[in-house]
Amino acid sequence: MDRQRRSHLAHADHPIAAPIADESVARLLDRAVADEADRALDLGCGGGEWLRRLLVRYPWMRAEGVDIHTAALEQAREGAEESEVADRLVLHEMDATVFASAHRFDVVLSVGAAHAFGGLLPTLAAARELLAPDGHVLVGDGFWEREPDAAALSALGATWDDYADLATTVDRVVADGWTPVYGHVSTAGEWDDYEWSWTGSLSRWALDHREEPDALDAYKAAAEHRSQWLSGYRGTLGFVTLVLRRSP
């Protein structure tokens, strides 16, 4: 099955493609959007769920999203039209690492897309170039909740130095010239809801569409992912979402 189609199906019940609950998403947006903010940008926007919620929540704002995947951007367009915010959203089909703009943005988001930039700090470097002087960055990435064992690293296809612990992760961000003004560490419950939704949505689609050529592949992918999570990285991989401003 095409990776983008699989992702679309797996996130049907959890459109925020990260282990973050709806109330946490709303709180993070409230901390990132100042009263005078009017432009937002999502680097690696995927299906556009963060931007859709932002535009619904703050009806004076305009937003742009950047992603390389056509199907994801089509999903973002459809979601924006359904929520009647499409007139305030511009989508760019291109590599987020080379996106440039003539204007700066009051909020720059990039949640769960650090792999596209080569890590958290390169993601922040890209955001810095597009951020208004007093703007906020909302960025989310993984960290090690505990020392990863061989099973966790194998399940994630990761190496030990792909992430650091939470304190080291935040220290690196601060040393890079950023000040955290808010943060959210995904709870075990948020992780479980995300993973059960991911595997469950994909499994349900496969069971309901047995005649589809991709059904068996989808079913196997869900089963493999569930095993990797439960027997591999559950309780080891954490996720932190930070609201940042430039340090003086």
GROMACS .gro file of N, CA, C and O in nm, residues 63-144:
model
  328
   63ALA      N    1  -0.337   3.150   0.687
   63ALA     CA    2  -0.235   3.047   0.708
   63ALA      C    3  -0.186   2.990   0.576
   63ALA      O    4  -0.255   2.995   0.474
   64GLU      N    5  -0.064   2.935   0.582
   64GLU     CA    6  -0.006   2.864   0.469
   64GLU      C    7   0.051   2.732   0.519
   64GLU      O    8   0.099   2.722   0.632
   65GLY      N    9   0.041   2.632   0.434
   65GLY     CA   10   0.095   2.500   0.467
   65GLY      C   11   0.185   2.452   0.355
   65GLY      O   12   0.160   2.480   0.237
   66VAL      N   13   0.290   2.380   0.393
   66VAL     CA   14   0.387   2.329   0.296
   66VAL      C   15   0.402   2.180   0.317
   66VAL      O   16   0.426   2.134   0.429
   67ASP      N   17   0.390   2.104   0.210
   67ASP     CA   18   0.413   1.960   0.218
   67ASP      C   19   0.445   1.908   0.078
   67ASP      O   20   0.403   1.967  -0.022
   68ILE      N   21   0.515   1.798   0.074
   68ILE     CA   22   0.560   1.743  -0.053
   68ILE      C   23   0.460   1.644  -0.111
   68ILE      O   24   0.468   1.606  -0.228
   69HIS      N   25   0.362   1.603  -0.032
   69HIS     CA   26   0.272   1.495  -0.072
   69HIS      C   27   0.138   1.549  -0.125
   69HIS      O   28   0.063   1.614  -0.053
   70THR      N   29   0.108   1.516  -0.249
   70THR     CA   30  -0.013   1.565  -0.314
   70THR      C   31  -0.139   1.520  -0.241
   70THR      O   32  -0.231   1.601  -0.218
   71ALA      N   33  -0.145   1.394  -0.204
   71ALA     CA   34  -0.265   1.341  -0.139
   71ALA      C   35  -0.290   1.409  -0.006
   71ALA      O   36  -0.405   1.438   0.031
   72ALA      N   37  -0.185   1.436   0.069
   72ALA     CA   38  -0.200   1.503   0.198
   72ALA      C   39  -0.254   1.644   0.180
   72ALA      O   40  -0.342   1.689   0.255
   73LEU      N   41  -0.205   1.714   0.080
   73LEU     CA   42  -0.252   1.850   0.055
   73LEU      C   43  -0.396   1.851   0.007
   73LEU      O   44  -0.473   1.942   0.041
   74GLU      N   45  -0.435   1.752  -0.068
   74GLU     CA   46  -0.575   1.742  -0.110
   74GLU      C   47  -0.664   1.720   0.012
   74GLU      O   48  -0.773   1.778   0.022
   75GLN      N   49  -0.619   1.639   0.104
   75GLN     CA   50  -0.692   1.619   0.229
   75GLN      C   51  -0.703   1.752   0.305
   75GLN      O   52  -0.808   1.783   0.363
   76ALA      N   53  -0.595   1.828   0.308
   76ALA     CA   54  -0.596   1.958   0.376
   76ALA      C   55  -0.697   2.053   0.311
   76ALA      O   56  -0.770   2.124   0.381
   77ARG      N   57  -0.701   2.052   0.179
   77ARG     CA   58  -0.797   2.138   0.108
   77ARG      C   59  -0.941   2.098   0.141
   77ARG      O   60  -1.027   2.183   0.167
   78GLU      N   61  -0.966   1.969   0.139
   78GLU     CA   62  -1.101   1.921   0.168
   78GLU      C   63  -1.143   1.956   0.310
   78GLU      O   64  -1.256   1.999   0.334
   79GLY      N   65  -1.051   1.938   0.406
   79GLY     CA   66  -1.083   1.972   0.544
   79GLY      C   67  -1.110   2.120   0.561
   79GLY      O   68  -1.201   2.160   0.635
   80ALA      N   69  -1.032   2.203   0.493
   80ALA     CA   70  -1.053   2.348   0.501
   80ALA      C   71  -1.186   2.389   0.440
   80ALA      O   72  -1.256   2.477   0.494
   81GLU      N   73  -1.223   2.326   0.330
   81GLU     CA   74  -1.351   2.357   0.268
   81GLU      C   75  -1.467   2.315   0.357
   81GLU      O   76  -1.565   2.390   0.373
   82GLU      N   77  -1.457   2.198   0.419
   82GLU     CA   78  -1.563   2.152   0.508
   82GLU      C   79  -1.579   2.244   0.629
   82GLU      O   80  -1.691   2.264   0.678
   83SER      N   81  -1.469   2.300   0.675
   83SER     CA   82  -1.473   2.390   0.791
   83SER      C   83  -1.493   2.536   0.750
   83SER      O   84  -1.493   2.625   0.836
   84GLU      N   85  -1.507   2.561   0.620
   84GLU     CA   86  -1.533   2.694   0.565
   84GLU      C   87  -1.420   2.793   0.597
   84GLU      O   88  -1.443   2.909   0.629
   85VAL      N   89  -1.296   2.744   0.589
   85VAL     CA   90  -1.181   2.831   0.611
   85VAL      C   91  -1.086   2.830   0.491
   85VAL      O   92  -0.976   2.884   0.498
   86ALA      N   93  -1.129   2.768   0.381
   86ALA     CA   94  -1.041   2.752   0.265
   86ALA      C   95  -0.998   2.885   0.206
   86ALA      O   96  -0.890   2.895   0.146
   87ASP      N   97  -1.078   2.989   0.222
   87ASP     CA   98  -1.044   3.120   0.167
   87ASP      C   99  -0.930   3.186   0.243
   87ASP      O  100  -0.873   3.286   0.197
   88ARG      N  101  -0.893   3.128   0.358
   88ARG     CA  102  -0.784   3.185   0.438
   88ARG      C  103  -0.662   3.093   0.443
   88ARG      O  104  -0.571   3.113   0.522
   89LEU      N  105  -0.660   2.992   0.357
   89LEU     CA  106  -0.552   2.893   0.358
   89LEU      C  107  -0.489   2.883   0.219
   89LEU      O  108  -0.558   2.865   0.119
   90VAL      N  109  -0.357   2.890   0.215
   90VAL     CA  110  -0.279   2.869   0.093
   90VAL      C  111  -0.189   2.749   0.116
   90VAL      O  112  -0.121   2.740   0.219
   91LEU      N  113  -0.189   2.656   0.021
   91LEU     CA  114  -0.108   2.536   0.033
   91LEU      C  115  -0.003   2.531  -0.076
   91LEU      O  116  -0.030   2.565  -0.192
   92HIS      N  117   0.118   2.488  -0.038
   92HIS     CA  118   0.230   2.481  -0.131
   92HIS      C  119   0.278   2.337  -0.140
   92HIS      O  120   0.317   2.278  -0.038
   93GLU      N  121   0.276   2.282  -0.259
   93GLU     CA  122   0.326   2.146  -0.279
   93GLU      C  123   0.475   2.154  -0.315
   93GLU      O  124   0.512   2.175  -0.430
   94MET      N  125   0.557   2.138  -0.213
   94MET     CA  126   0.701   2.148  -0.232
   94MET      C  127   0.772   2.099  -0.108
   94MET      O  128   0.711   2.076  -0.004
   95ASP      N  129   0.901   2.083  -0.119
   95ASP     CA  130   0.985   2.042  -0.008
   95ASP      C  131   0.990   2.155   0.094
   95ASP      O  132   1.031   2.268   0.063
   96ALA      N  133   0.949   2.127   0.217
   96ALA     CA  134   0.945   2.231   0.320
   96ALA      C  135   1.083   2.286   0.352
   96ALA      O  136   1.096   2.399   0.400
   97THR      N  137   1.188   2.208   0.325
   97THR     CA  138   1.323   2.254   0.358
   97THR      C  139   1.371   2.367   0.268
   97THR      O  140   1.468   2.436   0.303
   98VAL      N  141   1.306   2.387   0.155
   98VAL     CA  142   1.349   2.494   0.063
   98VAL      C  143   1.241   2.602   0.048
   98VAL      O  144   1.254   2.691  -0.034
   99PHE      N  145   1.137   2.594   0.129
   99PHE     CA  146   1.030   2.694   0.120
   99PHE      C  147   1.083   2.832   0.161
   99PHE      O  148   1.156   2.845   0.259
  100ALA      N  149   1.044   2.933   0.084
  100ALA     CA  150   1.080   3.071   0.116
  100ALA      C  151   0.957   3.159   0.097
  100ALA      O  152   0.864   3.122   0.023
  101SER      N  153   0.956   3.271   0.164
  101SER     CA  154   0.840   3.359   0.156
  101SER      C  155   0.885   3.504   0.163
  101SER      O  156   0.984   3.537   0.230
  102ALA      N  157   0.811   3.592   0.095
  102ALA     CA  158   0.842   3.735   0.097
  102ALA      C  159   0.801   3.799   0.229
  102ALA      O  160   0.848   3.908   0.263
  103HIS      N  161   0.712   3.734   0.304
  103HIS     CA  162   0.669   3.788   0.433
  103HIS      C  163   0.701   3.690   0.545
  103HIS      O  164   0.728   3.573   0.522
  104ARG      N  165   0.699   3.739   0.667
  104ARG     CA  166   0.726   3.658   0.785
  104ARG      C  167   0.594   3.618   0.852
  104ARG      O  168   0.490   3.679   0.828
  105PHE      N  169   0.603   3.516   0.935
  105PHE     CA  170   0.485   3.458   0.997
  105PHE      C  171   0.491   3.475   1.148
  105PHE      O  172   0.596   3.461   1.211
  106ASP      N  173   0.375   3.504   1.206
  106ASP     CA  174   0.365   3.523   1.350
  106ASP      C  175   0.370   3.390   1.425
  106ASP      O  176   0.412   3.386   1.541
  107VAL      N  177   0.328   3.284   1.360
  107VAL     CA  178   0.334   3.150   1.418
  107VAL      C  179   0.389   3.056   1.311
  107VAL      O  180   0.337   3.053   1.199
  108VAL      N  181   0.494   2.982   1.346
  108VAL     CA  182   0.547   2.878   1.257
  108VAL      C  183   0.534   2.746   1.330
  108VAL      O  184   0.585   2.730   1.442
  109LEU      N  185   0.463   2.652   1.269
  109LEU     CA  186   0.441   2.520   1.328
  109LEU      C  187   0.521   2.415   1.252
  109LEU      O  188   0.536   2.424   1.130
  110SER      N  189   0.565   2.315   1.324
  110SER     CA  190   0.621   2.195   1.262
  110SER      C  191   0.619   2.086   1.369
  110SER      O  192   0.708   2.078   1.453
  111VAL      N  193   0.516   2.005   1.366
  111VAL     CA  194   0.496   1.903   1.469
  111VAL      C  195   0.509   1.765   1.405
  111VAL      O  196   0.433   1.730   1.315
  112GLY      N  197   0.607   1.690   1.452
  112GLY     CA  198   0.627   1.556   1.400
  112GLY      C  199   0.687   1.551   1.261
  112GLY      O  200   0.677   1.448   1.194
  113ALA      N  201   0.750   1.658   1.217
  113ALA     CA  202   0.807   1.662   1.082
  113ALA      C  203   0.956   1.687   1.083
  113ALA      O  204   1.016   1.716   0.978
  114ALA      N  205   1.021   1.673   1.199
  114ALA     CA  206   1.164   1.705   1.208
  114ALA      C  207   1.249   1.615   1.119
  114ALA      O  208   1.357   1.656   1.076
  115HIS      N  209   1.200   1.493   1.092
  115HIS     CA  210   1.277   1.403   1.005
  115HIS      C  211   1.300   1.464   0.867
  115HIS      O  212   1.402   1.436   0.802
  116ALA      N  213   1.207   1.548   0.822
  116ALA     CA  214   1.221   1.609   0.689
  116ALA      C  215   1.336   1.708   0.684
  116ALA      O  216   1.392   1.735   0.577
  117PHE      N  217   1.372   1.763   0.800
  117PHE     CA  218   1.478   1.863   0.806
  117PHE      C  219   1.611   1.806   0.856
  117PHE      O  220   1.712   1.875   0.856
  118GLY      N  221   1.607   1.682   0.903
  118GLY     CA  222   1.728   1.622   0.956
  118GLY      C  223   1.743   1.637   1.106
  118GLY      O  224   1.853   1.620   1.159
  119GLY      N  225   1.633   1.668   1.175
  119GLY     CA  226   1.639   1.677   1.320
  119GLY      C  227   1.570   1.801   1.373
  119GLY      O  228   1.524   1.888   1.298
  120LEU      N  229   1.565   1.811   1.506
  120LEU     CA  230   1.494   1.921   1.571
  120LEU      C  231   1.561   2.055   1.548
  120LEU      O  232   1.495   2.154   1.512
  121LEU      N  233   1.691   2.063   1.568
  121LEU     CA  234   1.759   2.192   1.551
  121LEU      C  235   1.757   2.242   1.407
  121LEU      O  236   1.736   2.363   1.384
  122PRO      N  237   1.777   2.157   1.306
  122PRO     CA  238   1.760   2.205   1.169
  122PRO      C  239   1.617   2.253   1.140
  122PRO      O  240   1.597   2.345   1.061
  123THR      N  241   1.518   2.190   1.204
  123THR     CA  242   1.380   2.236   1.189
  123THR      C  243   1.365   2.377   1.244
  123THR      O  244   1.302   2.464   1.182
  124LEU      N  245   1.424   2.402   1.360
  124LEU     CA  246   1.417   2.535   1.420
  124LEU      C  247   1.494   2.638   1.337
  124LEU      O  248   1.454   2.754   1.329
  125ALA      N  249   1.602   2.595   1.274
  125ALA     CA  250   1.677   2.686   1.188
  125ALA      C  251   1.591   2.731   1.070
  125ALA      O  252   1.590   2.849   1.031
  126ALA      N  253   1.515   2.637   1.014
  126ALA     CA  254   1.425   2.671   0.903
  126ALA      C  255   1.314   2.764   0.951
  126ALA      O  256   1.278   2.860   0.883
  127ALA      N  257   1.260   2.736   1.069
  127ALA     CA  258   1.153   2.819   1.124
  127ALA      C  259   1.202   2.961   1.150
  127ALA      O  260   1.130   3.059   1.127
  128ARG      N  261   1.325   2.973   1.199
  128ARG     CA  262   1.380   3.104   1.234
  128ARG      C  263   1.381   3.198   1.113
  128ARG      O  264   1.354   3.317   1.125
  129GLU      N  265   1.411   3.143   0.996
  129GLU     CA  266   1.420   3.224   0.874
  129GLU      C  267   1.285   3.278   0.829
  129GLU      O  268   1.279   3.373   0.751
  130LEU      N  269   1.178   3.219   0.879
  130LEU     CA  270   1.043   3.255   0.834
  130LEU      C  271   0.960   3.322   0.942
  130LEU      O  272   0.845   3.360   0.919
  131LEU      N  273   1.017   3.338   1.060
  131LEU     CA  274   0.943   3.386   1.177
  131LEU      C  275   0.952   3.537   1.191
  131LEU      O  276   1.060   3.596   1.176
  132ALA      N  277   0.839   3.599   1.222
  132ALA     CA  278   0.837   3.741   1.253
  132ALA      C  279   0.917   3.767   1.381
  132ALA      O  280   0.933   3.677   1.465
  133PRO      N  281   0.968   3.888   1.401
  133PRO     CA  282   1.056   3.916   1.516
  133PRO      C  283   1.001   3.873   1.651
  133PRO      O  284   1.074   3.822   1.735
  134ASP      N  285   0.874   3.895   1.676
  134ASP     CA  286   0.814   3.860   1.805
  134ASP      C  287   0.725   3.736   1.795
  134ASP      O  288   0.637   3.714   1.879
  135GLY      N  289   0.749   3.655   1.692
  135GLY     CA  290   0.662   3.540   1.667
  135GLY      C  291   0.692   3.421   1.757
  135GLY      O  292   0.788   3.420   1.835
  136HIS      N  293   0.605   3.321   1.746
  136HIS     CA  294   0.615   3.197   1.822
  136HIS      C  295   0.635   3.079   1.727
  136HIS      O  296   0.573   3.073   1.621
  137VAL      N  297   0.720   2.987   1.769
  137VAL     CA  298   0.735   2.859   1.700
  137VAL      C  299   0.668   2.752   1.785
  137VAL      O  300   0.685   2.748   1.907
  138LEU      N  301   0.590   2.666   1.720
  138LEU     CA  302   0.528   2.552   1.786
  138LEU      C  303   0.585   2.428   1.720
  138LEU      O  304   0.558   2.402   1.603
  139VAL      N  305   0.669   2.356   1.794
  139VAL     CA  306   0.743   2.244   1.736
  139VAL      C  307   0.727   2.121   1.824
  139VAL      O  308   0.728   2.131   1.947
  140GLY      N  309   0.710   2.006   1.762
  140GLY     CA  310   0.697   1.881   1.837
  140GLY      C  311   0.789   1.774   1.783
  140GLY      O  312   0.801   1.757   1.662
  141ASP      N  313   0.856   1.702   1.874
  141ASP     CA  314   0.948   1.599   1.832
  141ASP      C  315   0.963   1.496   1.944
  141ASP      O  316   0.920   1.517   2.058
  142GLY      N  317   1.027   1.385   1.911
  142GLY     CA  318   1.045   1.278   2.007
  142GLY      C  319   1.161   1.302   2.103
  142GLY      O  320   1.247   1.388   2.080
  143PHE      N  321   1.162   1.227   2.212
  143PHE     CA  322   1.275   1.223   2.305
  143PHE      C  323   1.270   1.088   2.375
  143PHE      O  324   1.170   1.016   2.368
  144TRP      N  325   1.378   1.052   2.440
  144TRP     CA  326   1.381   0.925   2.512
  144TRP      C  327   1.325   0.942   2.653
  144TRP      O  328   1.381   1.015   2.734
   0.00000   0.00000   0.00000
